[in-house]
Amino acid sequence: MGQRTGTQRAGDPYDPRDGSYDPAYDRSGGRLPGDPVPDPGLGDGEPARSAGANPRRISYTRRFVRVLPVLLIAAGALYEYLTPRDFTGGPLFTAAPLVAAPLYSLRGTVLTGVSAVVAALVVHIRLGVVTQAEAVTEMATVATAAVLAALINVLVRRGNARLASVREIAEAAQRAVLPEPGERIGALDVAARYEAAQEDAFIGGDLYAVQESPYGVRLVVGDVRGKGMGAVAAVAVVIGAFREAAEQEATLEAVAGRLERALEREGARRDGLDAFEGFTTAVLAEIPRGEEVVRIVNRGHPPPLLLHADGTLVTLDAGEPVLPLGLGELGSLPDRAQEAEFPKGATLLLHTDGLSEARDERGRFYDPAAFLAGRTFPAPGALLTALADEVRRHSGGGTTDDMALLAVRRP
């Protein structure tokens, strides 16, 4: 307000029938395939919830924001009517359509602007000042703000449409580069989850893949050094090489060797630092048919976790430290697959360091083994959901690194 002068005035991812888990829920931020892409504005959709946010607080805030333009008009009318004539509620009338512009539809914004002009006019008529210069100036200001609000709304809605298109393209690119594995591959139940640290990002430098081969089901989870499109390109190289090698190579060590050579070729094509220092940490696993074992080759990656049906947890540490993929020319030790028991009902969890290096407000790392030990889950998807929720609580709702999770269970 001011003194008047001559020119002033949060879906459920589980099926309630059988408790089955839909992994598409997690990969899309809580939206299932076919659901509309939410509009960032409140006029035609709801804003995305930030991880770890309080749903009740979000609901109250959303309701208040929705009625804020109406409250501004009412407050402006009361202020004009109850205060001396030297004081004006013009700023409140002017703010109402401008606040409505990014929140409402075009029709709602126009109605808010008209309501603000009418409210100001009615108050001036009641006060008998409608023909005074100050009142005319105030009316012109409110009307101008209403017109500008309508133009802003049009621009915002066009921007939202472009954003929705970009999101759809990004999701399509993610499915092409990092496709969602089937819920059942071979004799195994499978679930995967990718969470990017950057809001609205869909894919980064973390990767996973599952491939059924003549030698059993083979898996890879990795983390490419760096960010941006260069990391995404390396992800595509690793996954492409893995799928081909998993079908053709008789041993897991040979698969790792193929990935090493693929990254070396990719690095030779790059310019700058990546040509000399590009690398990918990765863990490869093989679950042969008819055997209750799992074979692991670890190339500088966080060790997998094996959760037995009774809640017993085993960390599958690498026997000897080996350099990450892409650094073979520095002279790493030959790969040797480690073998561990993988009985019925057990779940194998592979993850990137976005999980194990998530920090709380005191800088303490998250320990997935401490959370999983002694617990049981009905399905791999339920395990990943609980784990991701726990990481968000630990880190206060936000992480600084991407996180890829892959879980397979022997029924």
C-alpha positions as MATLAB code, in Angstrom:
seq = 'MGQRTGTQRAGDPYDPRDGSYDPAYDRSGGRLPGDPVPDPGLGDGEPARSAGANPRRISYTRRFVRVLPVLLIAAGALYEYLTPRDFTGGPLFTAAPLVAAPLYSLRGTVLTGVSAVVAALVVHIRLGVVTQAEAVTEMATVATAAVLAALINVLVRRGNARLASVREIAEAAQRAVLPEPGERIGALDVAARYEAAQEDAFIGGDLYAVQESPYGVRLVVGDVRGKGMGAVAAVAVVIGAFREAAEQEATLEAVAGRLERALEREGARRDGLDAFEGFTTAVLAEIPRGEEVVRIVNRGHPPPLLLHADGTLVTLDAGEPVLPLGLGELGSLPDRAQEAEFPKGATLLLHTDGLSEARDERGRFYDPAAFLAGRTFPAPGALLTALADEVRRHSGGGTTDDMALLAVRRP';
ca = [
       0.000    0.000    0.000;
       1.149    3.572   -0.170;
       0.134    7.195    0.059;
      -1.619    8.476   -3.053;
       0.206   11.128   -5.087;
      -0.666   12.630   -8.410;
       0.508    9.565  -10.341;
       0.493    6.686   -7.832;
      -2.010    3.963   -6.930;
       2.847  -36.377   -3.826;
      -0.116  -42.772   -6.780;
       0.611  -46.015   -5.377;
       3.270  -48.195   -7.158;
       1.759  -51.440   -5.855;
      -1.149  -53.423   -7.253;
      -3.632  -53.858   -4.348;
      -4.821  -57.178   -5.789;
      -1.558  -59.104   -5.613;
       1.007  -56.669   -4.233;
       2.957  -56.689   -7.476;
       5.180  -53.724   -8.177;
       5.199  -51.586  -11.299;
       8.783  -50.363  -11.956;
       7.547  -47.784  -14.451;
       6.174  -45.856  -11.484;
       9.664  -45.133  -10.159;
      11.309  -44.393  -13.494;
       8.747  -41.726  -14.298;
       8.714  -39.948  -10.935;
       5.392  -41.473   -9.881;
       3.637  -41.384  -13.283;
       2.641  -44.530  -15.072;
       2.793  -44.967  -18.845;
      -0.050  -43.121  -20.506;
      -0.433  -40.549  -17.750;
      -0.321  -36.925  -18.975;
       2.843  -34.943  -18.462;
       2.110  -32.497  -15.641;
       1.995  -28.819  -16.487;
       4.471  -26.875  -14.316;
       1.763  -24.231  -13.858;
      -1.217  -24.724  -11.578;
      -3.753  -23.862  -14.259;
      -3.799  -27.289  -15.910;
      -1.639  -29.471  -13.746;
       0.237  -29.750  -10.511;
       3.878  -28.878   -9.986;
       6.211  -31.761   -9.445;
       6.901  -32.634   -5.844;
      10.455  -32.363   -4.727;
      11.921  -35.462   -3.176;
      11.370  -35.665    0.550;
       8.804  -32.855    0.629;
       5.905  -32.999    3.066;
       2.766  -33.794    1.013;
       0.454  -32.104    3.517;
       2.528  -28.921    3.502;
       2.582  -28.937   -0.300;
      -1.197  -29.318   -0.364;
      -1.753  -26.374    1.970;
       0.700  -24.192    0.031;
      -0.943  -25.091   -3.269;
      -4.399  -24.193   -1.958;
      -3.183  -20.861   -0.619;
      -1.458  -19.970   -3.900;
      -4.592  -20.846   -5.850;
      -6.741  -18.381   -3.880;
      -4.063  -15.688   -3.531;
      -5.345  -13.517   -6.447;
      -8.839  -13.505   -4.933;
      -7.420  -12.579   -1.542;
      -5.444   -9.724   -3.092;
      -8.564   -8.287   -4.726;
     -10.542   -8.559   -1.492;
      -7.694   -7.031    0.510;
      -7.387   -4.166   -1.976;
     -11.115   -3.405   -1.772;
     -11.112   -3.434    2.036;
      -7.995   -1.297    2.185;
      -9.485    1.294   -0.188;
     -12.790    1.333    1.678;
     -11.470    1.419    5.258;
      -8.531    3.792    4.969;
      -8.441    7.552    4.338;
      -8.647    8.712    0.735;
      -4.944    9.521    0.655;
      -4.191    5.799    0.835;
      -4.684    3.376   -2.042;
      -5.089   -0.341   -2.511;
      -3.968   -0.045   -6.115;
      -0.842   -2.218   -5.654;
      -3.037   -5.069   -4.420;
      -5.456   -4.770   -7.367;
      -2.509   -4.603   -9.753;
      -0.775   -7.634   -8.214;
      -3.821   -9.922   -8.458;
      -3.810  -10.576  -12.255;
      -0.009  -10.668  -12.344;
       0.005  -13.385   -9.670;
      -2.726  -15.260  -11.540;
      -0.848  -15.197  -14.864;
       1.548  -18.119  -14.204;
      -0.979  -20.018  -12.076;
      -4.297  -19.953  -13.906;
      -5.514  -20.724  -17.399;
      -5.882  -17.835  -19.857;
      -9.581  -17.608  -19.051;
      -8.891  -17.557  -15.322;
      -6.255  -14.853  -15.748;
      -8.597  -12.674  -17.817;
     -11.403  -13.112  -15.274;
      -9.023  -12.167  -12.474;
      -7.981   -9.016  -14.320;
     -11.582   -8.044  -15.020;
     -12.505   -8.718  -11.385;
      -9.669   -6.495  -10.188;
     -10.785   -3.631  -12.456;
     -14.439   -4.026  -11.445;
     -13.590   -4.207   -7.739;
     -11.512   -1.034   -7.956;
     -14.275    0.717   -9.925;
     -16.984   -0.281   -7.412;
     -14.936    0.948   -4.477;
     -14.257    4.279   -6.201;
     -17.959    4.710   -6.987;
     -18.886    3.975   -3.364;
     -16.330    6.509   -2.182;
     -17.421    9.075   -4.776;
     -13.930    9.532   -6.186;
     -14.374    7.771   -9.511;
     -13.766   10.943  -11.550;
     -10.725   12.114   -9.615;
      -7.361   11.986  -11.367;
      -5.845    9.631   -8.802;
      -8.706    7.157   -9.187;
      -8.553    7.277  -12.990;
      -4.795    6.693  -12.861;
      -5.277    3.739  -10.541;
      -7.913    2.216  -12.820;
      -5.654    2.610  -15.841;
      -2.789    0.949  -13.944;
      -4.921   -2.022  -12.934;
      -6.292   -2.421  -16.460;
      -2.779   -2.299  -17.917;
      -1.627   -4.956  -15.432;
      -4.596   -7.131  -16.448;
      -3.639   -6.929  -20.121;
       0.012   -7.670  -19.354;
      -1.046  -10.635  -17.186;
      -2.960  -12.121  -20.112;
       0.107  -11.778  -22.345;
       2.330  -13.315  -19.645;
      -0.086  -16.225  -19.325;
       0.101  -16.905  -23.062;
       3.913  -16.893  -22.949;
       4.012  -19.121  -19.872;
       1.659  -21.642  -21.432;
       3.750  -21.761  -24.599;
       6.844  -22.322  -22.489;
       5.072  -25.099  -20.593;
       4.120  -26.747  -23.875;
       7.749  -26.629  -25.033;
       8.905  -28.041  -21.685;
       6.400  -30.884  -21.941;
       7.701  -31.656  -25.430;
      11.313  -31.612  -24.222;
      10.423  -33.927  -21.348;
       8.763  -36.390  -23.715;
      11.820  -36.346  -25.971;
      14.122  -36.831  -22.959;
      12.063  -39.781  -21.750;
      12.152  -41.317  -25.225;
      15.941  -40.865  -25.334;
      16.247  -42.486  -21.931;
      14.229  -45.500  -23.031;
      16.454  -45.820  -26.104;
      19.775  -45.472  -24.264;
      18.779  -47.037  -20.934;
      15.748  -49.249  -21.575;
      13.685  -50.590  -18.729;
      14.397  -54.311  -18.218;
      11.504  -56.722  -18.120;
      10.085  -57.766  -14.770;
      10.983  -61.368  -15.548;
      14.164  -62.349  -17.368;
      15.040  -66.001  -17.542;
      14.117  -67.476  -14.178;
      14.730  -64.219  -12.303;
      12.532  -61.407  -11.040;
      14.104  -58.082  -12.039;
      13.633  -54.439  -11.021;
      15.649  -51.346  -11.941;
      15.550  -47.749  -10.852;
      17.374  -44.628  -12.006;
      17.274  -41.365  -10.089;
      19.113  -38.344  -11.430;
      20.527  -35.859   -8.939;
      19.596  -32.942  -11.179;
      15.908  -32.080  -11.074;
      14.030  -32.883  -14.299;
      17.014  -34.814  -15.619;
      16.319  -38.324  -16.910;
      19.690  -39.832  -17.598;
      23.303  -39.122  -16.733;
      26.466  -41.169  -16.370;
      25.054  -44.163  -14.458;
      23.974  -47.270  -16.332;
      22.511  -50.722  -15.956;
      21.575  -53.545  -18.299;
      20.283  -57.104  -18.056;
      20.811  -59.610  -20.849;
      19.719  -63.228  -21.160;
      22.436  -65.206  -22.910;
      23.344  -68.811  -23.707;
      25.438  -68.743  -20.533;
      22.718  -67.482  -18.203;
      21.464  -64.053  -17.223;
      24.187  -61.416  -17.278;
      24.020  -57.987  -15.668;
      26.060  -54.816  -15.569;
      25.837  -51.679  -13.448;
      28.313  -48.881  -14.027;
      29.191  -45.248  -13.463;
      30.858  -43.195  -16.175;
      33.263  -40.480  -15.100;
      31.940  -37.032  -15.839;
      28.579  -35.521  -16.674;
      26.625  -34.249  -19.627;
      26.321  -35.586  -23.145;
      29.812  -37.072  -23.106;
      28.824  -39.327  -20.216;
      25.571  -40.270  -21.954;
      27.536  -41.209  -25.074;
      29.826  -43.412  -22.982;
      26.771  -45.043  -21.390;
      25.470  -45.911  -24.844;
      28.855  -47.394  -25.785;
      29.089  -49.550  -22.651;
      25.514  -50.847  -22.877;
      25.817  -51.587  -26.593;
      29.101  -53.416  -26.103;
      27.732  -55.323  -23.119;
      24.652  -56.601  -24.940;
      26.739  -57.868  -27.822;
      29.473  -59.381  -25.648;
      27.015  -61.001  -23.230;
      25.580  -63.009  -26.131;
      28.915  -63.989  -27.655;
      31.544  -64.363  -24.932;
      31.755  -67.631  -22.990;
      33.097  -66.084  -19.776;
      32.328  -63.014  -17.728;
      35.994  -62.040  -17.837;
      35.813  -61.950  -21.623;
      32.747  -59.716  -21.446;
      34.703  -57.281  -19.260;
      37.528  -57.352  -21.788;
      35.121  -56.424  -24.602;
      33.853  -53.457  -22.588;
      37.423  -52.374  -21.959;
      38.224  -52.375  -25.673;
      34.977  -50.585  -26.564;
      35.798  -47.753  -24.161;
      39.353  -47.545  -25.464;
      38.015  -47.081  -28.991;
      35.566  -44.462  -27.761;
      38.310  -42.622  -25.888;
      40.521  -42.578  -28.985;
      37.746  -40.778  -30.868;
      37.365  -38.098  -28.204;
      39.338  -34.889  -27.953;
      40.656  -33.322  -24.768;
      40.833  -34.733  -21.269;
      38.424  -37.637  -21.821;
      40.786  -39.150  -24.378;
      43.326  -39.710  -21.585;
      41.353  -39.955  -18.362;
      37.919  -41.266  -19.337;
      36.905  -44.367  -17.389;
      33.894  -46.271  -16.120;
      33.576  -48.164  -12.867;
      31.437  -51.245  -13.342;
      30.367  -54.503  -11.778;
      29.318  -57.432  -13.963;
      27.343  -60.428  -12.762;
      26.438  -63.763  -14.290;
      23.727  -66.077  -12.990;
      24.037  -69.389  -14.865;
      21.031  -71.618  -15.507;
      20.495  -74.549  -13.176;
      23.116  -73.399  -10.672;
      22.461  -71.524   -7.445;
      25.540  -69.349   -7.822;
      26.415  -65.875   -9.048;
      29.715  -64.867  -10.615;
      31.005  -61.309  -10.152;
      33.647  -59.258  -11.946;
      34.216  -55.909  -10.251;
      36.074  -53.102  -12.015;
      36.507  -50.474   -9.295;
      32.789  -50.342   -8.402;
      30.892  -50.533   -5.082;
      30.438  -54.236   -4.236;
      27.062  -55.914   -4.794;
      24.899  -56.925   -1.849;
      23.207  -60.327   -1.547;
      20.113  -60.393    0.660;
      19.019  -63.904    1.578;
      15.385  -64.905    2.109;
      15.848  -64.861    5.895;
      17.302  -61.313    5.913;
      20.946  -62.365    6.093;
      23.070  -59.899    4.146;
      26.359  -60.693    2.410;
      28.631  -58.095    0.793;
      30.269  -59.563   -2.307;
      33.630  -57.839   -2.061;
      36.108  -58.132   -4.922;
      38.978  -60.504   -4.210;
      41.653  -58.237   -5.713;
      41.406  -54.524   -6.587;
      41.175  -53.937  -10.345;
      41.217  -50.639  -12.245;
      37.982  -49.314  -13.780;
      37.119  -49.930  -17.403;
      38.986  -47.662  -19.806;
      42.232  -47.644  -17.819;
      43.584  -50.984  -19.011;
      46.609  -49.369  -20.628;
      47.835  -48.425  -17.144;
      48.389  -52.114  -16.437;
      45.567  -53.654  -14.442;
      45.473  -57.203  -13.104;
      43.625  -59.790  -15.209;
      39.946  -60.173  -14.382;
      39.010  -63.128  -12.189;
      35.336  -63.778  -11.535;
      34.399  -64.324   -7.915;
      31.729  -66.944   -7.281;
      29.177  -66.827   -4.461;
      26.126  -68.819   -3.450;
      22.840  -67.426   -4.806;
      20.073  -69.606   -3.318;
      16.350  -69.505   -3.976;
      14.584  -66.504   -2.446;
      17.774  -64.409   -2.365;
      18.008  -60.964   -3.966;
      21.130  -59.544   -5.584;
      21.464  -55.749   -5.435;
      23.843  -53.851   -7.704;
      24.127  -50.090   -7.280;
      26.234  -47.062   -8.103;
      27.988  -44.802   -5.611;
      25.075  -42.371   -5.701;
      23.573  -44.729   -3.128;
      26.539  -45.467   -0.887;
      27.945  -41.915   -1.016;
      24.724  -40.050   -0.267;
      25.428  -37.791    2.723;
      23.272  -36.463    5.513;
      23.490  -32.947    6.923;
      26.484  -33.985    9.047;
      28.357  -35.371    6.058;
      27.890  -39.038    6.995;
      27.653  -41.540    4.151;
      24.599  -43.704    3.736;
      25.125  -47.385    4.510;
      22.751  -49.562    2.457;
      23.975  -52.730    4.167;
      22.907  -51.434    7.575;
      19.438  -50.656    6.235;
      18.918  -53.977    4.446;
      20.388  -56.373    6.990;
      17.692  -58.400    8.706;
      14.902  -57.200    6.408;
      12.846  -59.028    3.805;
      10.925  -57.674    0.823;
       8.130  -59.236   -1.256;
       9.765  -58.320   -4.577;
      12.866  -56.594   -5.994;
      10.815  -53.509   -6.834;
       9.673  -53.175   -3.232;
      13.300  -53.359   -2.096;
      14.354  -50.576   -4.480;
      11.434  -48.359   -3.475;
      12.187  -48.726    0.233;
      15.889  -48.141   -0.383;
      15.328  -45.001   -2.467;
      12.912  -43.587    0.120;
      15.431  -44.232    2.873;
      18.211  -42.496    0.903;
      16.005  -39.438    0.439;
      15.332  -39.302    4.172;
      19.023  -39.705    4.924;
      20.082  -36.940    2.534;
      17.264  -34.562    3.428;
      15.466  -34.919    0.112;
      18.304  -34.275   -2.323;
      21.428  -36.057   -3.535;
      24.498  -34.758   -5.321;
      25.063  -37.736   -7.604;
      22.927  -39.897   -9.863;
      21.841  -43.248   -8.497;
      21.239  -46.454  -10.443;
      19.839  -49.538   -8.719;
      19.358  -53.019  -10.133;
      17.903  -55.917   -8.142;
      17.335  -59.505   -9.249;
      15.733  -62.273   -7.197;
      15.769  -65.999   -7.655;
      12.153  -67.019   -6.931;
];
